[in-house]
C-alpha positions in Angstrom: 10.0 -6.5 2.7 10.8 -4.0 5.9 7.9 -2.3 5.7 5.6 -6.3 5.7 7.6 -7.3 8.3 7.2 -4.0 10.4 2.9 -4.8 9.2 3.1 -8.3 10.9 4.7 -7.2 13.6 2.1 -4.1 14.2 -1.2 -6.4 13.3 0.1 -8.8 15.6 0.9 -6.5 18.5 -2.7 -4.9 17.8 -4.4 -8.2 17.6 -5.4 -7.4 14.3 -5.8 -9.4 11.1 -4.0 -8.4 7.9 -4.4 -10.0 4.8 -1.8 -9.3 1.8 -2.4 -9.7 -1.7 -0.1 -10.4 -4.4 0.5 -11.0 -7.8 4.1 -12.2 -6.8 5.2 -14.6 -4.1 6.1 -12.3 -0.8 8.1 -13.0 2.3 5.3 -13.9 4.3 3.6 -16.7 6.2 1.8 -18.7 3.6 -1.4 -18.2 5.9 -1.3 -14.8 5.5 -1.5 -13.5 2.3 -3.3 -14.5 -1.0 -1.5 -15.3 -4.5 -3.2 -13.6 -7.5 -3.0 -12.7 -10.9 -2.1 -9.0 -12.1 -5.5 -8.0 -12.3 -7.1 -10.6 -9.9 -5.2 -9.2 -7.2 -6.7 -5.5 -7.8 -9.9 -6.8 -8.4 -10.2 -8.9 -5.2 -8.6 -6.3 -3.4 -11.3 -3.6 -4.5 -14.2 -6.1 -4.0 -13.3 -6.9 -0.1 -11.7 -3.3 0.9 -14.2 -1.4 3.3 -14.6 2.0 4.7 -12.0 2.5 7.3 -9.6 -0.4 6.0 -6.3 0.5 5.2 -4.7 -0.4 2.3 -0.6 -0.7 1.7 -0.1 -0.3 -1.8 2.4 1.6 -4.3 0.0 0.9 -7.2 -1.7 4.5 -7.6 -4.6 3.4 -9.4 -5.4 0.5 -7.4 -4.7 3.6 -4.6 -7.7 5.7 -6.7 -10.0 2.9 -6.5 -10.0 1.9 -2.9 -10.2 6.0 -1.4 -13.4 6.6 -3.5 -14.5 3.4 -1.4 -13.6 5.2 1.7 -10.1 3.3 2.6 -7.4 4.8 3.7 -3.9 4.2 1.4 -0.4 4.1 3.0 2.1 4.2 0.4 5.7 1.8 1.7 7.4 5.3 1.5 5.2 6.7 3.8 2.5 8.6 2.1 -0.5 8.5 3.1 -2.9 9.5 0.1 -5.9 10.7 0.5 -9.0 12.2 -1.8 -7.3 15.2 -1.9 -4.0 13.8 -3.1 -4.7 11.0 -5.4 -5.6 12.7 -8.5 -2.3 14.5 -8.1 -0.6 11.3 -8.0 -2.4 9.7 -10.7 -2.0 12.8 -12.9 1.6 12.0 -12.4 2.0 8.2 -12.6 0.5 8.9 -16.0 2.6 11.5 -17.0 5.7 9.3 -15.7 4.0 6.5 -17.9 4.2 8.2 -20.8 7.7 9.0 -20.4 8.9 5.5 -19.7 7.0 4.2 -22.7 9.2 6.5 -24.7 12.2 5.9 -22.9 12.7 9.4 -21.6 12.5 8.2 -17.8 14.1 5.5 -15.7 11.2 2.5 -15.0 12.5 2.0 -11.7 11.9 4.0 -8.5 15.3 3.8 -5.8 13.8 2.0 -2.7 12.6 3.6 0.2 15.1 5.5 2.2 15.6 5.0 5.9 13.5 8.5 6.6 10.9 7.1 4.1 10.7 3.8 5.8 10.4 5.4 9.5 8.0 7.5 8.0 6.0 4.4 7.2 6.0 2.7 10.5 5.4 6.0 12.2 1.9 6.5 10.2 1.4 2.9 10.5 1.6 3.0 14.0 -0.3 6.1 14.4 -3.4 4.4 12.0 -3.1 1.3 15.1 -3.3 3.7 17.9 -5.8 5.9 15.9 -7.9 2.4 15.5 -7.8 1.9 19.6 -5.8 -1.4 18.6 -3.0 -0.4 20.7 
């Protein structure tokens, strides 16, 4: 919620337009963001996302998808993943998959930490400035 709050704040600043995409309500100005399905918010997300765009997302597949389309991903701990990175990560989310499914792992992550969370506005704001937005 800090980091989409931090986003508004940013896009507005930058006189840029966001749009966020959910399959679950978010604490957001009903104008600015779209309720989906599981899978209809990956697909529309996919099917609008252009090169350059940046996408915020902790789903590493949906991450996958939208790099080979040449967006950026910025992860709300701060990550930014790139085609280097990703098939690291999504060698990992399937290994960590795995072990949830047979309840050798913990299915929740801890949420960001404060450096995580400054690490996120920090690239954020660098991606703005990087944009000429600011």
């Amino acid at each position: 919620i800090q980091a989409l709050t931090h986003l508004r704040a940013q896009a507005a600043t930058a006189q840029l337009p966001i749009v966020a995409v959910s399959a679950s309500s978010l604490t957001m100005r009903r104008e600015d963001f779209l309720s989906a399905g599981f899978d209809e918010a990956d697909r529309y997300i996919i099917s609008q996302v252009q090169s350059g765009d940046l996408v915020i997302t902790a789903d590493i597949p949906l991450a996958a998808e939208v790099i080979s389309k040449g967006a950026e991903v910025l992860t709300f701990r701060g990550d930014l993943l790139t085609v280097e990175s990703i098939q690291e990560r999504l060698s990992t989310r399937n290994l960590m998959q795995t072990l949830r499914d047979a309840g050798l792992a913990n299915s929740s992550a801890p949420p960001p930490s404060l450096k995580e969370r400054q690490r996120f506005a920090g690239i954020l704001d660098h991606y703005l400035q990087k944009s000429g937005k600011t």
